[in-house]
């Protein structure tokens, strides 16, 4: 595909990295020549220096014959105008834009329409990150929780703990030990190295285990891998920006929520917007304030300001003062691996969350969902199977018969309202949603070809 990416920031650069490795024709547009040079030195892509919404710049970038335009600059307005120009002057078939401002999103059906601003796919990073954090709060002890088929099935990552019933045992023991719960271990990462699990694979303490199951069975499976944490009740949020406010609004009816915000004007605004959340004026790094608000009795401390360093320092202080779990928003990818697993329990990368949503619309074939995992090294994909045994390499075949690329496993199949765990004898039918796990996302082209009707796999 010929794809133009507008914006060479963290999201645009990460997306270019993903797509350039998959034999796409990529052009990146940005006003920062240094950032463009850095990308061009590392990736096989074209770069154009200029303003992303200018017609002459888009024409130079190849908009006349582009298949897709992805606008992820730091300006909502530039992203929107670029999509308008791409449609009006160049008739680009697919236009995707990142829009952050809540005011625009509230009226999205009226604003983002072919008769107004022609954006085919709208991506809201704040909304995606908020949903991600909310799922983590709903599943205490999980490192990552991903929805498939509108939440019917979930892929969950947990760290196996000493003393867990399954630790030190073969994976096959799980089925015998829990005969009424069906699940599949999709992948294991041991000391950052991927392991494709088999029945005789032994789970070790500290393994990062990805398993898939129906939503109702998730807690039962988690209890086999680690000590099952009690449900969270008390949440403290550092930062009352878009993400902090959205998160508080989405959970305040079920949990006890406090927000700490430095700006008094923003505090007053939050107090008017939120019904059951306690809004505190002050710094999340103020030790006395945290102690006064009983940080030691708090279940989750979410550091969600726009400042990575402030988030990290506040999180470390909260952990030292006795908070149970710390979730920290970190924009700089270089920090994520450095801090997670120490004082910070879960490092949240907005780029990784956003990339998954973007890739859903870039993948060839009928792809319903994509999730980027482990800072982009792995990927979970929900593909819809079409055709019959003559036109498809998937339909009419058992899981065992499907010629999966190396490093790829099928975790589950969602058939209407039923979640089928992908045992070897399960037969794929037309219309099934197939959840795959790739430990090496460079094989994504092979997986895409596998699900395209009428194409030869090899």
PDB file of C-alpha atoms in Angstrom, residues 141-413:
ATOM      1  CA  UNK A 141      -2.850  -8.072  38.803  1.00  0.00           C
ATOM      2  CA  UNK A 142      -2.987  -7.997  34.985  1.00  0.00           C
ATOM      3  CA  UNK A 143      -0.171  -6.385  32.983  1.00  0.00           C
ATOM      4  CA  UNK A 144      -2.351  -5.974  29.909  1.00  0.00           C
ATOM      5  CA  UNK A 145      -6.009  -6.667  29.058  1.00  0.00           C
ATOM      6  CA  UNK A 146      -7.172  -6.688  25.435  1.00  0.00           C
ATOM      7  CA  UNK A 147     -10.723  -7.041  24.121  1.00  0.00           C
ATOM      8  CA  UNK A 148     -11.755  -9.079  21.079  1.00  0.00           C
ATOM      9  CA  UNK A 149     -15.186  -9.420  19.471  1.00  0.00           C
ATOM     10  CA  UNK A 150     -16.502  -6.477  21.490  1.00  0.00           C
ATOM     11  CA  UNK A 151     -15.225  -7.942  24.739  1.00  0.00           C
ATOM     12  CA  UNK A 152     -16.579 -11.488  24.387  1.00  0.00           C
ATOM     13  CA  UNK A 153     -13.008 -12.818  24.569  1.00  0.00           C
ATOM     14  CA  UNK A 154     -10.013 -11.223  26.281  1.00  0.00           C
ATOM     15  CA  UNK A 155      -6.263 -11.670  25.966  1.00  0.00           C
ATOM     16  CA  UNK A 156      -4.622 -11.067  29.338  1.00  0.00           C
ATOM     17  CA  UNK A 157      -0.941 -10.814  30.277  1.00  0.00           C
ATOM     18  CA  UNK A 158       0.108 -11.684  33.821  1.00  0.00           C
ATOM     19  CA  UNK A 159       3.428 -12.311  35.535  1.00  0.00           C
ATOM     20  CA  UNK A 160       3.596 -15.812  37.019  1.00  0.00           C
ATOM     21  CA  UNK A 161       4.387 -15.663  40.739  1.00  0.00           C
ATOM     22  CA  UNK A 162       6.162 -18.081  43.043  1.00  0.00           C
ATOM     23  CA  UNK A 163       3.531 -20.264  44.645  1.00  0.00           C
ATOM     24  CA  UNK A 164       1.003 -20.069  41.812  1.00  0.00           C
ATOM     25  CA  UNK A 165      -0.769 -23.437  41.225  1.00  0.00           C
ATOM     26  CA  UNK A 166       0.471 -23.665  37.624  1.00  0.00           C
ATOM     27  CA  UNK A 167       4.053 -22.472  38.233  1.00  0.00           C
ATOM     28  CA  UNK A 168       6.472 -25.362  37.811  1.00  0.00           C
ATOM     29  CA  UNK A 169       3.898 -27.446  35.941  1.00  0.00           C
ATOM     30  CA  UNK A 170       3.270 -28.191  32.275  1.00  0.00           C
ATOM     31  CA  UNK A 171       0.631 -26.114  30.479  1.00  0.00           C
ATOM     32  CA  UNK A 172      -1.393 -29.278  29.783  1.00  0.00           C
ATOM     33  CA  UNK A 173      -2.008 -29.500  33.545  1.00  0.00           C
ATOM     34  CA  UNK A 174      -4.180 -26.371  33.354  1.00  0.00           C
ATOM     35  CA  UNK A 175      -6.925 -28.175  31.413  1.00  0.00           C
ATOM     36  CA  UNK A 176      -6.928 -31.126  33.784  1.00  0.00           C
ATOM     37  CA  UNK A 177      -6.882 -28.870  36.836  1.00  0.00           C
ATOM     38  CA  UNK A 178      -9.728 -26.642  35.554  1.00  0.00           C
ATOM     39  CA  UNK A 179     -11.987 -28.966  33.531  1.00  0.00           C
ATOM     40  CA  UNK A 180     -14.872 -26.466  33.509  1.00  0.00           C
ATOM     41  CA  UNK A 181     -12.824 -23.506  32.229  1.00  0.00           C
ATOM     42  CA  UNK A 182     -11.474 -23.449  28.676  1.00  0.00           C
ATOM     43  CA  UNK A 183      -8.403 -21.301  27.962  1.00  0.00           C
ATOM     44  CA  UNK A 184      -5.248 -21.274  25.863  1.00  0.00           C
ATOM     45  CA  UNK A 185      -1.815 -19.891  26.634  1.00  0.00           C
ATOM     46  CA  UNK A 186      -1.003 -17.934  23.482  1.00  0.00           C
ATOM     47  CA  UNK A 187       2.616 -16.996  24.288  1.00  0.00           C
ATOM     48  CA  UNK A 188       5.160 -16.794  27.065  1.00  0.00           C
ATOM     49  CA  UNK A 189       7.930 -14.236  27.387  1.00  0.00           C
ATOM     50  CA  UNK A 190      10.811 -15.426  29.568  1.00  0.00           C
ATOM     51  CA  UNK A 191      13.531 -12.830  30.215  1.00  0.00           C
ATOM     52  CA  UNK A 192      12.152 -10.896  27.221  1.00  0.00           C
ATOM     53  CA  UNK A 193      12.524 -13.902  24.886  1.00  0.00           C
ATOM     54  CA  UNK A 194       9.335 -15.329  23.295  1.00  0.00           C
ATOM     55  CA  UNK A 195       8.374 -18.967  23.764  1.00  0.00           C
ATOM     56  CA  UNK A 196       5.650 -20.587  21.656  1.00  0.00           C
ATOM     57  CA  UNK A 197       3.889 -22.751  24.244  1.00  0.00           C
ATOM     58  CA  UNK A 198       3.186 -26.461  23.821  1.00  0.00           C
ATOM     59  CA  UNK A 199       1.436 -28.871  26.130  1.00  0.00           C
ATOM     60  CA  UNK A 200       4.709 -29.891  27.797  1.00  0.00           C
ATOM     61  CA  UNK A 201       6.009 -26.318  28.245  1.00  0.00           C
ATOM     62  CA  UNK A 202       6.669 -25.660  31.943  1.00  0.00           C
ATOM     63  CA  UNK A 203       5.697 -22.231  33.309  1.00  0.00           C
ATOM     64  CA  UNK A 204       8.376 -20.662  35.495  1.00  0.00           C
ATOM     65  CA  UNK A 205       8.104 -17.921  38.093  1.00  0.00           C
ATOM     66  CA  UNK A 206       8.455 -14.409  36.580  1.00  0.00           C
ATOM     67  CA  UNK A 207       7.292 -15.605  33.142  1.00  0.00           C
ATOM     68  CA  UNK A 208       5.053 -13.080  31.366  1.00  0.00           C
ATOM     69  CA  UNK A 209       2.149 -15.272  30.284  1.00  0.00           C
ATOM     70  CA  UNK A 210      -0.418 -14.260  27.646  1.00  0.00           C
ATOM     71  CA  UNK A 211      -3.609 -16.315  27.787  1.00  0.00           C
ATOM     72  CA  UNK A 212      -6.980 -15.980  26.088  1.00  0.00           C
ATOM     73  CA  UNK A 213     -10.371 -16.960  27.458  1.00  0.00           C
ATOM     74  CA  UNK A 214     -14.003 -15.906  27.501  1.00  0.00           C
ATOM     75  CA  UNK A 215     -14.467 -12.764  29.605  1.00  0.00           C
ATOM     76  CA  UNK A 216     -16.320 -14.677  32.340  1.00  0.00           C
ATOM     77  CA  UNK A 217     -13.351 -17.052  32.856  1.00  0.00           C
ATOM     78  CA  UNK A 218     -10.514 -14.516  33.084  1.00  0.00           C
ATOM     79  CA  UNK A 219     -10.291 -14.292  36.891  1.00  0.00           C
ATOM     80  CA  UNK A 220     -10.354 -18.083  37.266  1.00  0.00           C
ATOM     81  CA  UNK A 221      -7.386 -18.488  34.917  1.00  0.00           C
ATOM     82  CA  UNK A 222      -5.469 -15.624  36.525  1.00  0.00           C
ATOM     83  CA  UNK A 223      -5.772 -17.350  39.900  1.00  0.00           C
ATOM     84  CA  UNK A 224      -3.804 -20.315  38.515  1.00  0.00           C
ATOM     85  CA  UNK A 225      -0.831 -18.152  37.554  1.00  0.00           C
ATOM     86  CA  UNK A 226      -0.554 -15.734  40.470  1.00  0.00           C
ATOM     87  CA  UNK A 227      -2.053 -14.806  43.811  1.00  0.00           C
ATOM     88  CA  UNK A 228      -5.449 -13.364  42.930  1.00  0.00           C
ATOM     89  CA  UNK A 229      -5.637  -9.743  44.043  1.00  0.00           C
ATOM     90  CA  UNK A 230      -8.738  -8.415  45.754  1.00  0.00           C
ATOM     91  CA  UNK A 231     -10.866  -6.053  43.633  1.00  0.00           C
ATOM     92  CA  UNK A 232      -9.754  -2.443  43.680  1.00  0.00           C
ATOM     93  CA  UNK A 233     -11.953   0.024  45.579  1.00  0.00           C
ATOM     94  CA  UNK A 234      -9.961   3.228  46.171  1.00  0.00           C
ATOM     95  CA  UNK A 235      -8.303   5.027  43.248  1.00  0.00           C
ATOM     96  CA  UNK A 236      -6.125   8.149  43.348  1.00  0.00           C
ATOM     97  CA  UNK A 237      -5.411   9.980  40.081  1.00  0.00           C
ATOM     98  CA  UNK A 238      -2.505  12.406  39.712  1.00  0.00           C
ATOM     99  CA  UNK A 239      -3.355  14.901  36.975  1.00  0.00           C
ATOM    100  CA  UNK A 240      -6.754  16.263  36.044  1.00  0.00           C
ATOM    101  CA  UNK A 241      -6.152  16.620  32.323  1.00  0.00           C
ATOM    102  CA  UNK A 242      -8.190  14.925  29.606  1.00  0.00           C
ATOM    103  CA  UNK A 243      -7.191  11.371  30.538  1.00  0.00           C
ATOM    104  CA  UNK A 244      -7.481  11.859  34.295  1.00  0.00           C
ATOM    105  CA  UNK A 245     -10.900  13.503  33.983  1.00  0.00           C
ATOM    106  CA  UNK A 246     -12.184  10.854  31.543  1.00  0.00           C
ATOM    107  CA  UNK A 247     -10.996   8.029  33.803  1.00  0.00           C
ATOM    108  CA  UNK A 248     -12.575   9.563  36.904  1.00  0.00           C
ATOM    109  CA  UNK A 249     -15.869  10.094  35.072  1.00  0.00           C
ATOM    110  CA  UNK A 250     -15.941   6.479  33.840  1.00  0.00           C
ATOM    111  CA  UNK A 251     -15.291   4.828  37.240  1.00  0.00           C
ATOM    112  CA  UNK A 252     -16.618   7.241  39.888  1.00  0.00           C
ATOM    113  CA  UNK A 253     -19.996   5.487  40.117  1.00  0.00           C
ATOM    114  CA  UNK A 254     -18.372   2.152  41.008  1.00  0.00           C
ATOM    115  CA  UNK A 255     -15.226   3.161  42.945  1.00  0.00           C
ATOM    116  CA  UNK A 256     -13.970   5.763  45.413  1.00  0.00           C
ATOM    117  CA  UNK A 257     -11.980   8.266  43.323  1.00  0.00           C
ATOM    118  CA  UNK A 258      -9.731  11.214  44.192  1.00  0.00           C
ATOM    119  CA  UNK A 259      -7.947  13.526  41.733  1.00  0.00           C
ATOM    120  CA  UNK A 260      -4.924  15.684  42.580  1.00  0.00           C
ATOM    121  CA  UNK A 261      -4.521  18.697  40.260  1.00  0.00           C
ATOM    122  CA  UNK A 262      -2.036  21.601  40.513  1.00  0.00           C
ATOM    123  CA  UNK A 263      -4.091  24.215  38.624  1.00  0.00           C
ATOM    124  CA  UNK A 264      -6.825  25.767  40.767  1.00  0.00           C
ATOM    125  CA  UNK A 265      -8.902  26.768  37.732  1.00  0.00           C
ATOM    126  CA  UNK A 266      -8.859  23.210  36.450  1.00  0.00           C
ATOM    127  CA  UNK A 267      -9.770  21.971  39.947  1.00  0.00           C
ATOM    128  CA  UNK A 268     -12.886  24.132  39.946  1.00  0.00           C
ATOM    129  CA  UNK A 269     -13.799  22.896  36.471  1.00  0.00           C
ATOM    130  CA  UNK A 270     -13.366  19.255  37.518  1.00  0.00           C
ATOM    131  CA  UNK A 271     -15.444  19.788  40.645  1.00  0.00           C
ATOM    132  CA  UNK A 272     -18.305  21.025  38.462  1.00  0.00           C
ATOM    133  CA  UNK A 273     -17.958  18.189  35.905  1.00  0.00           C
ATOM    134  CA  UNK A 274     -17.620  15.212  38.276  1.00  0.00           C
ATOM    135  CA  UNK A 275     -20.382  14.021  40.595  1.00  0.00           C
ATOM    136  CA  UNK A 276     -18.726  11.650  43.076  1.00  0.00           C
ATOM    137  CA  UNK A 277     -14.976  12.341  42.704  1.00  0.00           C
ATOM    138  CA  UNK A 278     -13.052  14.240  45.401  1.00  0.00           C
ATOM    139  CA  UNK A 279     -10.913  16.939  43.707  1.00  0.00           C
ATOM    140  CA  UNK A 280      -7.759  17.983  45.601  1.00  0.00           C
ATOM    141  CA  UNK A 281      -5.673  21.064  44.812  1.00  0.00           C
ATOM    142  CA  UNK A 282      -1.963  20.361  45.147  1.00  0.00           C
ATOM    143  CA  UNK A 283       1.031  18.401  43.882  1.00  0.00           C
ATOM    144  CA  UNK A 284       1.025  14.610  43.577  1.00  0.00           C
ATOM    145  CA  UNK A 285       4.662  14.722  44.763  1.00  0.00           C
ATOM    146  CA  UNK A 286       3.671  16.388  48.047  1.00  0.00           C
ATOM    147  CA  UNK A 287       4.424  13.747  50.671  1.00  0.00           C
ATOM    148  CA  UNK A 288       2.299  15.416  53.342  1.00  0.00           C
ATOM    149  CA  UNK A 289      -0.701  15.652  51.022  1.00  0.00           C
ATOM    150  CA  UNK A 290      -0.465  11.965  50.090  1.00  0.00           C
ATOM    151  CA  UNK A 291      -0.222  10.932  53.743  1.00  0.00           C
ATOM    152  CA  UNK A 292      -3.103  13.215  54.680  1.00  0.00           C
ATOM    153  CA  UNK A 293      -5.225  11.514  51.994  1.00  0.00           C
ATOM    154  CA  UNK A 294      -4.360   8.038  53.345  1.00  0.00           C
ATOM    155  CA  UNK A 295      -2.208   6.925  50.435  1.00  0.00           C
ATOM    156  CA  UNK A 296      -1.330   3.734  52.347  1.00  0.00           C
ATOM    157  CA  UNK A 297      -4.990   2.639  52.128  1.00  0.00           C
ATOM    158  CA  UNK A 298      -5.270   3.432  48.407  1.00  0.00           C
ATOM    159  CA  UNK A 299      -5.517   0.482  46.012  1.00  0.00           C
ATOM    160  CA  UNK A 300      -4.321   2.169  42.787  1.00  0.00           C
ATOM    161  CA  UNK A 301      -2.312   5.340  42.181  1.00  0.00           C
ATOM    162  CA  UNK A 302      -2.590   6.481  38.527  1.00  0.00           C
ATOM    163  CA  UNK A 303      -0.039   9.125  37.493  1.00  0.00           C
ATOM    164  CA  UNK A 304      -1.559  10.685  34.362  1.00  0.00           C
ATOM    165  CA  UNK A 305       0.006  14.132  33.896  1.00  0.00           C
ATOM    166  CA  UNK A 306       1.713  15.179  30.642  1.00  0.00           C
ATOM    167  CA  UNK A 307       5.152  15.183  32.336  1.00  0.00           C
ATOM    168  CA  UNK A 308       6.920  11.790  32.331  1.00  0.00           C
ATOM    169  CA  UNK A 309       9.416  12.762  35.024  1.00  0.00           C
ATOM    170  CA  UNK A 310       6.678  14.125  37.299  1.00  0.00           C
ATOM    171  CA  UNK A 311       4.660  10.927  36.792  1.00  0.00           C
ATOM    172  CA  UNK A 312       7.633   8.715  37.621  1.00  0.00           C
ATOM    173  CA  UNK A 313       8.643  10.657  40.747  1.00  0.00           C
ATOM    174  CA  UNK A 314       5.063  10.855  42.084  1.00  0.00           C
ATOM    175  CA  UNK A 315       4.594   7.118  41.426  1.00  0.00           C
ATOM    176  CA  UNK A 316       7.802   6.167  43.231  1.00  0.00           C
ATOM    177  CA  UNK A 317       6.805   8.304  46.220  1.00  0.00           C
ATOM    178  CA  UNK A 318       3.296   6.810  46.336  1.00  0.00           C
ATOM    179  CA  UNK A 319       4.720   3.285  46.209  1.00  0.00           C
ATOM    180  CA  UNK A 320       7.163   4.029  48.992  1.00  0.00           C
ATOM    181  CA  UNK A 321       4.317   5.402  51.121  1.00  0.00           C
ATOM    182  CA  UNK A 322       2.396   2.141  50.784  1.00  0.00           C
ATOM    183  CA  UNK A 323      -0.008   2.304  47.847  1.00  0.00           C
ATOM    184  CA  UNK A 324      -0.899  -1.156  46.577  1.00  0.00           C
ATOM    185  CA  UNK A 325      -0.537  -0.728  42.774  1.00  0.00           C
ATOM    186  CA  UNK A 326       1.002   2.046  40.689  1.00  0.00           C
ATOM    187  CA  UNK A 327       0.053   2.747  37.040  1.00  0.00           C
ATOM    188  CA  UNK A 328       2.122   5.415  35.316  1.00  0.00           C
ATOM    189  CA  UNK A 329       1.566   7.168  31.987  1.00  0.00           C
ATOM    190  CA  UNK A 330       4.892   7.431  30.119  1.00  0.00           C
ATOM    191  CA  UNK A 331       5.162   9.070  26.698  1.00  0.00           C
ATOM    192  CA  UNK A 332       8.874   8.438  26.145  1.00  0.00           C
ATOM    193  CA  UNK A 333       9.226   4.799  24.981  1.00  0.00           C
ATOM    194  CA  UNK A 334      12.826   4.689  26.259  1.00  0.00           C
ATOM    195  CA  UNK A 335      11.546   5.045  29.831  1.00  0.00           C
ATOM    196  CA  UNK A 336       8.964   2.259  29.704  1.00  0.00           C
ATOM    197  CA  UNK A 337      11.302  -0.741  29.992  1.00  0.00           C
ATOM    198  CA  UNK A 338      13.470   1.101  32.535  1.00  0.00           C
ATOM    199  CA  UNK A 339      10.737   1.676  35.093  1.00  0.00           C
ATOM    200  CA  UNK A 340       8.149  -1.132  34.770  1.00  0.00           C
ATOM    201  CA  UNK A 341       8.458  -3.924  37.288  1.00  0.00           C
ATOM    202  CA  UNK A 342      10.272  -1.907  39.951  1.00  0.00           C
ATOM    203  CA  UNK A 343       8.465   0.700  42.031  1.00  0.00           C
ATOM    204  CA  UNK A 344       6.124   1.169  39.074  1.00  0.00           C
ATOM    205  CA  UNK A 345       3.882  -1.852  38.550  1.00  0.00           C
ATOM    206  CA  UNK A 346       2.457  -0.917  35.140  1.00  0.00           C
ATOM    207  CA  UNK A 347       3.887   1.599  32.663  1.00  0.00           C
ATOM    208  CA  UNK A 348       1.254   2.799  30.185  1.00  0.00           C
ATOM    209  CA  UNK A 349       2.411   3.871  26.711  1.00  0.00           C
ATOM    210  CA  UNK A 350      -0.121   6.032  24.830  1.00  0.00           C
ATOM    211  CA  UNK A 351       1.795   5.385  21.605  1.00  0.00           C
ATOM    212  CA  UNK A 352       1.415   1.611  21.876  1.00  0.00           C
ATOM    213  CA  UNK A 353      -2.312   1.915  22.560  1.00  0.00           C
ATOM    214  CA  UNK A 354      -2.829   4.317  19.644  1.00  0.00           C
ATOM    215  CA  UNK A 355      -0.710   2.283  17.215  1.00  0.00           C
ATOM    216  CA  UNK A 356      -2.949  -0.751  17.713  1.00  0.00           C
ATOM    217  CA  UNK A 357      -6.051   1.252  16.801  1.00  0.00           C
ATOM    218  CA  UNK A 358      -4.347   2.639  13.689  1.00  0.00           C
ATOM    219  CA  UNK A 359      -3.080  -0.759  12.541  1.00  0.00           C
ATOM    220  CA  UNK A 360      -6.630  -2.152  12.668  1.00  0.00           C
ATOM    221  CA  UNK A 361      -7.474   0.039   9.674  1.00  0.00           C
ATOM    222  CA  UNK A 362      -4.188  -0.487   7.820  1.00  0.00           C
ATOM    223  CA  UNK A 363      -4.112  -4.285   7.791  1.00  0.00           C
ATOM    224  CA  UNK A 364      -5.160  -6.030   4.564  1.00  0.00           C
ATOM    225  CA  UNK A 365      -8.161  -8.330   4.590  1.00  0.00           C
ATOM    226  CA  UNK A 366     -11.065  -8.168   7.012  1.00  0.00           C
ATOM    227  CA  UNK A 367      -9.363  -7.233  10.291  1.00  0.00           C
ATOM    228  CA  UNK A 368     -11.608  -6.353  13.241  1.00  0.00           C
ATOM    229  CA  UNK A 369      -8.946  -5.486  15.830  1.00  0.00           C
ATOM    230  CA  UNK A 370      -5.169  -5.136  16.216  1.00  0.00           C
ATOM    231  CA  UNK A 371      -3.237  -4.714  19.464  1.00  0.00           C
ATOM    232  CA  UNK A 372       0.450  -3.847  19.567  1.00  0.00           C
ATOM    233  CA  UNK A 373       2.151  -5.706  22.432  1.00  0.00           C
ATOM    234  CA  UNK A 374       5.417  -5.434  24.311  1.00  0.00           C
ATOM    235  CA  UNK A 375       6.373  -2.048  22.832  1.00  0.00           C
ATOM    236  CA  UNK A 376       5.617  -3.221  19.296  1.00  0.00           C
ATOM    237  CA  UNK A 377       7.644  -6.453  19.321  1.00  0.00           C
ATOM    238  CA  UNK A 378       4.527  -8.644  19.242  1.00  0.00           C
ATOM    239  CA  UNK A 379       0.998  -8.265  17.943  1.00  0.00           C
ATOM    240  CA  UNK A 380      -2.467  -9.681  18.591  1.00  0.00           C
ATOM    241  CA  UNK A 381      -4.832  -9.704  15.639  1.00  0.00           C
ATOM    242  CA  UNK A 382      -8.536 -10.427  15.187  1.00  0.00           C
ATOM    243  CA  UNK A 383      -9.171 -11.497  11.578  1.00  0.00           C
ATOM    244  CA  UNK A 384     -12.496 -12.529  10.055  1.00  0.00           C
ATOM    245  CA  UNK A 385     -12.428 -15.745   7.992  1.00  0.00           C
ATOM    246  CA  UNK A 386     -14.299 -15.689   4.650  1.00  0.00           C
ATOM    247  CA  UNK A 387     -14.914 -18.158   1.841  1.00  0.00           C
ATOM    248  CA  UNK A 388     -15.015 -21.922   1.758  1.00  0.00           C
ATOM    249  CA  UNK A 389     -12.530 -24.799   1.669  1.00  0.00           C
ATOM    250  CA  UNK A 390     -11.738 -24.101  -2.013  1.00  0.00           C
ATOM    251  CA  UNK A 391     -11.185 -20.340  -1.838  1.00  0.00           C
ATOM    252  CA  UNK A 392      -9.696 -20.015   1.664  1.00  0.00           C
ATOM    253  CA  UNK A 393      -6.584 -21.384   3.357  1.00  0.00           C
ATOM    254  CA  UNK A 394      -8.438 -21.193   6.677  1.00  0.00           C
ATOM    255  CA  UNK A 395     -12.159 -21.999   6.278  1.00  0.00           C
ATOM    256  CA  UNK A 396     -13.065 -25.679   6.480  1.00  0.00           C
ATOM    257  CA  UNK A 397      -9.740 -26.624   8.075  1.00  0.00           C
ATOM    258  CA  UNK A 398      -8.908 -27.616  11.618  1.00  0.00           C
ATOM    259  CA  UNK A 399      -6.512 -25.415  13.580  1.00  0.00           C
ATOM    260  CA  UNK A 400      -3.889 -28.125  13.212  1.00  0.00           C
ATOM    261  CA  UNK A 401      -4.182 -28.053   9.381  1.00  0.00           C
ATOM    262  CA  UNK A 402      -3.766 -24.276   8.951  1.00  0.00           C
ATOM    263  CA  UNK A 403      -0.262 -23.374   7.645  1.00  0.00           C
ATOM    264  CA  UNK A 404       0.524 -20.709  10.238  1.00  0.00           C
ATOM    265  CA  UNK A 405       3.727 -18.660   9.816  1.00  0.00           C
ATOM    266  CA  UNK A 406       6.536 -19.323  12.290  1.00  0.00           C
ATOM    267  CA  UNK A 407       5.946 -17.684  15.661  1.00  0.00           C
ATOM    268  CA  UNK A 408       2.167 -17.446  15.165  1.00  0.00           C
ATOM    269  CA  UNK A 409      -0.525 -19.112  17.255  1.00  0.00           C
ATOM    270  CA  UNK A 410      -4.325 -19.071  17.092  1.00  0.00           C
ATOM    271  CA  UNK A 411      -5.765 -18.440  20.537  1.00  0.00           C
ATOM    272  CA  UNK A 412      -9.517 -18.474  20.059  1.00  0.00           C
ATOM    273  CA  UNK A 413     -12.386 -18.326  17.606  1.00  0.00           C
TER     274      UNK A 413
END
